[in-house]
Amino acid sequence: ASDLDSVKKLNCWGCNLTDISIFTQIPHIEVLTLSVNSILSLSPLSGCVCLSELYLRRNLVTSLSELSHLRPLTRLRVLWLAENPCCGTDPSQYRLNVLRCLPRLHKLDNQGQLSSVETMFVFWGSMLPVLKP
């Protein structure tokens, strides 16, 4: 597109991207696929306020603290973050931590519909204890 402001959907799957700073210039993007790249930081996405779907599977995001850059994205409903170093070894704990940070999500890592426990956790936040098996 000649006008970056008009880009609504973009697929950059497997493009060996490390620098995604261009997205600071594409605030109206709605669906973005960045899976299978080498992305470390999500900070350039914090201004993409129209983003409703974000696919980041198989990147190099090392910390869930990077999700703080996605908090301003109030329209974000779908996030695929699996297979990043930040996902750790405990899938249930990872999922609850992501949902605590981004409670508006409807689908995380291709899993829709939150369980009743997850819904309560998101609603009540840190008031609920995290149960370990």
mmCIF file of C-alpha atoms in Angstrom:
data_model
loop_
_atom_site.group_PDB
_atom_site.id
_atom_site.type_symbol
_atom_site.label_atom_id
_atom_site.label_comp_id
_atom_site.label_asym_id
_atom_site.label_seq_id
_atom_site.Cartn_x
_atom_site.Cartn_y
_atom_site.Cartn_z
ATOM 1 C CA ALA A 1 0.000 0.000 0.000
ATOM 2 C CA SER A 2 1.246 3.466 -0.787
ATOM 3 C CA ASP A 3 -0.424 4.810 2.360
ATOM 4 C CA LEU A 4 0.583 2.848 5.492
ATOM 5 C CA ASP A 5 -2.399 4.294 7.339
ATOM 6 C CA SER A 6 -4.737 2.314 5.076
ATOM 7 C CA VAL A 7 -3.176 -1.110 5.833
ATOM 8 C CA LYS A 8 -5.704 -3.229 7.753
ATOM 9 C CA LYS A 9 -4.291 -6.767 7.401
ATOM 10 C CA LEU A 10 -0.698 -7.833 6.977
ATOM 11 C CA ASN A 11 0.938 -11.247 6.852
ATOM 12 C CA CYS A 12 4.684 -11.252 7.614
ATOM 13 C CA TRP A 13 4.890 -14.945 8.493
ATOM 14 C CA GLY A 14 8.428 -16.323 8.276
ATOM 15 C CA CYS A 15 10.079 -13.135 6.990
ATOM 16 C CA ASN A 16 13.089 -13.266 9.377
ATOM 17 C CA LEU A 17 11.983 -10.007 11.004
ATOM 18 C CA THR A 18 13.843 -8.690 14.032
ATOM 19 C CA ASP A 19 12.867 -5.022 13.808
ATOM 20 C CA ILE A 20 9.144 -4.270 13.765
ATOM 21 C CA SER A 21 9.408 -0.530 14.396
ATOM 22 C CA ILE A 22 7.565 0.122 11.102
ATOM 23 C CA PHE A 23 4.344 -0.705 12.970
ATOM 24 C CA THR A 24 4.567 2.573 14.854
ATOM 25 C CA GLN A 25 3.527 4.048 11.487
ATOM 26 C CA ILE A 26 0.601 1.652 10.935
ATOM 27 C CA PRO A 27 -1.784 2.490 13.801
ATOM 28 C CA HIS A 28 -4.965 1.296 12.057
ATOM 29 C CA ILE A 29 -3.865 -2.256 11.347
ATOM 30 C CA GLU A 30 -6.462 -4.778 12.525
ATOM 31 C CA VAL A 31 -4.965 -8.212 11.818
ATOM 32 C CA LEU A 32 -1.223 -8.822 11.976
ATOM 33 C CA THR A 33 0.662 -12.068 11.444
ATOM 34 C CA LEU A 34 4.258 -11.982 12.650
ATOM 35 C CA SER A 35 4.695 -15.685 13.394
ATOM 36 C CA VAL A 36 7.964 -17.509 12.706
ATOM 37 C CA ASN A 37 10.296 -14.523 12.957
ATOM 38 C CA SER A 38 12.945 -13.349 15.439
ATOM 39 C CA ILE A 39 11.016 -10.649 17.291
ATOM 40 C CA LEU A 40 12.225 -9.806 20.813
ATOM 41 C CA SER A 41 10.148 -6.770 21.790
ATOM 42 C CA LEU A 42 6.476 -5.929 21.351
ATOM 43 C CA SER A 43 6.874 -2.223 22.157
ATOM 44 C CA PRO A 44 6.413 -1.042 18.530
ATOM 45 C CA LEU A 45 2.898 -2.514 18.608
ATOM 46 C CA SER A 46 1.641 -0.400 21.518
ATOM 47 C CA GLY A 47 0.205 2.242 19.182
ATOM 48 C CA CYS A 48 -1.689 -0.205 16.950
ATOM 49 C CA VAL A 49 -4.958 0.609 18.712
ATOM 50 C CA CYS A 50 -7.190 -1.072 16.106
ATOM 51 C CA LEU A 51 -5.436 -4.430 16.371
ATOM 52 C CA SER A 52 -7.917 -7.224 17.046
ATOM 53 C CA GLU A 53 -5.835 -10.261 16.021
ATOM 54 C CA LEU A 54 -2.103 -10.706 16.605
ATOM 55 C CA TYR A 55 -0.148 -13.814 15.682
ATOM 56 C CA LEU A 56 3.329 -14.032 17.228
ATOM 57 C CA ARG A 57 3.908 -17.793 17.395
ATOM 58 C CA ARG A 58 7.546 -18.952 17.205
ATOM 59 C CA ASN A 59 9.429 -15.735 17.892
ATOM 60 C CA LEU A 60 12.010 -14.816 20.533
ATOM 61 C CA VAL A 61 9.855 -12.995 23.103
ATOM 62 C CA THR A 62 11.605 -13.926 26.357
ATOM 63 C CA SER A 63 9.442 -12.252 28.990
ATOM 64 C CA LEU A 64 5.708 -11.979 29.599
ATOM 65 C CA SER A 65 6.410 -8.414 30.714
ATOM 66 C CA GLU A 66 6.438 -7.607 26.987
ATOM 67 C CA LEU A 67 2.646 -8.026 27.126
ATOM 68 C CA SER A 68 2.452 -4.679 28.910
ATOM 69 C CA HIS A 69 2.969 -3.109 25.471
ATOM 70 C CA LEU A 70 -0.275 -4.756 24.346
ATOM 71 C CA ARG A 71 -2.422 -3.455 27.229
ATOM 72 C CA PRO A 72 -3.411 -0.258 25.370
ATOM 73 C CA LEU A 73 -4.846 -2.415 22.564
ATOM 74 C CA THR A 74 -8.401 -2.589 23.882
ATOM 75 C CA ARG A 75 -9.717 -4.251 20.701
ATOM 76 C CA LEU A 76 -7.260 -7.168 20.867
ATOM 77 C CA ARG A 77 -9.299 -10.384 21.074
ATOM 78 C CA VAL A 78 -7.017 -13.009 19.503
ATOM 79 C CA LEU A 79 -3.389 -13.574 20.478
ATOM 80 C CA TRP A 80 -1.167 -16.451 19.460
ATOM 81 C CA LEU A 81 2.062 -16.335 21.461
ATOM 82 C CA ALA A 82 2.886 -20.049 21.795
ATOM 83 C CA GLU A 83 6.389 -21.348 21.131
ATOM 84 C CA ASN A 84 8.094 -18.217 22.452
ATOM 85 C CA PRO A 85 10.606 -18.491 25.307
ATOM 86 C CA CYS A 86 8.227 -16.515 27.568
ATOM 87 C CA CYS A 87 5.702 -19.357 27.482
ATOM 88 C CA GLY A 88 7.814 -21.410 29.907
ATOM 89 C CA THR A 89 7.179 -24.978 30.905
ATOM 90 C CA ASP A 90 3.884 -24.638 32.783
ATOM 91 C CA PRO A 91 1.169 -24.011 30.164
ATOM 92 C CA SER A 92 -1.641 -23.390 32.662
ATOM 93 C CA GLN A 93 0.375 -20.812 34.626
ATOM 94 C CA TYR A 94 1.450 -19.128 31.390
ATOM 95 C CA ARG A 95 -2.134 -18.960 30.170
ATOM 96 C CA LEU A 96 -3.423 -17.451 33.427
ATOM 97 C CA ASN A 97 -0.622 -14.877 33.478
ATOM 98 C CA VAL A 98 -1.411 -13.801 29.919
ATOM 99 C CA LEU A 99 -5.131 -13.582 30.659
ATOM 100 C CA ARG A 100 -4.458 -11.563 33.800
ATOM 101 C CA CYS A 101 -2.461 -9.076 31.747
ATOM 102 C CA LEU A 102 -4.857 -9.064 28.771
ATOM 103 C CA PRO A 103 -8.313 -9.891 30.180
ATOM 104 C CA ARG A 104 -10.189 -8.893 26.999
ATOM 105 C CA LEU A 105 -8.769 -11.810 25.004
ATOM 106 C CA HIS A 106 -11.297 -14.277 23.621
ATOM 107 C CA LYS A 107 -8.756 -16.648 22.140
ATOM 108 C CA LEU A 108 -5.195 -17.428 23.234
ATOM 109 C CA ASP A 109 -2.899 -19.745 21.272
ATOM 110 C CA ASN A 110 -5.765 -21.065 19.175
ATOM 111 C CA GLN A 111 -7.773 -22.005 22.277
ATOM 112 C CA GLY A 112 -11.073 -20.208 22.454
ATOM 113 C CA GLN A 113 -13.629 -19.885 25.199
ATOM 114 C CA LEU A 114 -12.086 -19.384 28.585
ATOM 115 C CA SER A 115 -12.765 -22.082 31.168
ATOM 116 C CA SER A 116 -14.907 -21.121 34.150
ATOM 117 C CA VAL A 117 -11.803 -21.090 36.363
ATOM 118 C CA GLU A 118 -9.985 -18.808 33.930
ATOM 119 C CA THR A 119 -12.991 -16.512 33.686
ATOM 120 C CA MET A 120 -13.154 -16.246 37.476
ATOM 121 C CA PHE A 121 -9.401 -15.664 37.622
ATOM 122 C CA VAL A 122 -9.556 -12.890 35.055
ATOM 123 C CA PHE A 123 -12.595 -11.330 36.733
ATOM 124 C CA TRP A 124 -11.260 -11.487 40.270
ATOM 125 C CA GLY A 125 -7.578 -11.132 39.354
ATOM 126 C CA SER A 126 -5.082 -11.585 42.128
ATOM 127 C CA MET A 127 -7.809 -12.163 44.708
ATOM 128 C CA LEU A 128 -7.955 -15.823 43.665
ATOM 129 C CA PRO A 129 -5.107 -18.063 44.703
ATOM 130 C CA VAL A 130 -3.294 -19.898 41.940
ATOM 131 C CA LEU A 131 -3.687 -23.598 42.658
ATOM 132 C CA LYS A 132 -0.761 -25.872 41.922
ATOM 133 C CA PRO A 133 -1.422 -29.533 41.048
#
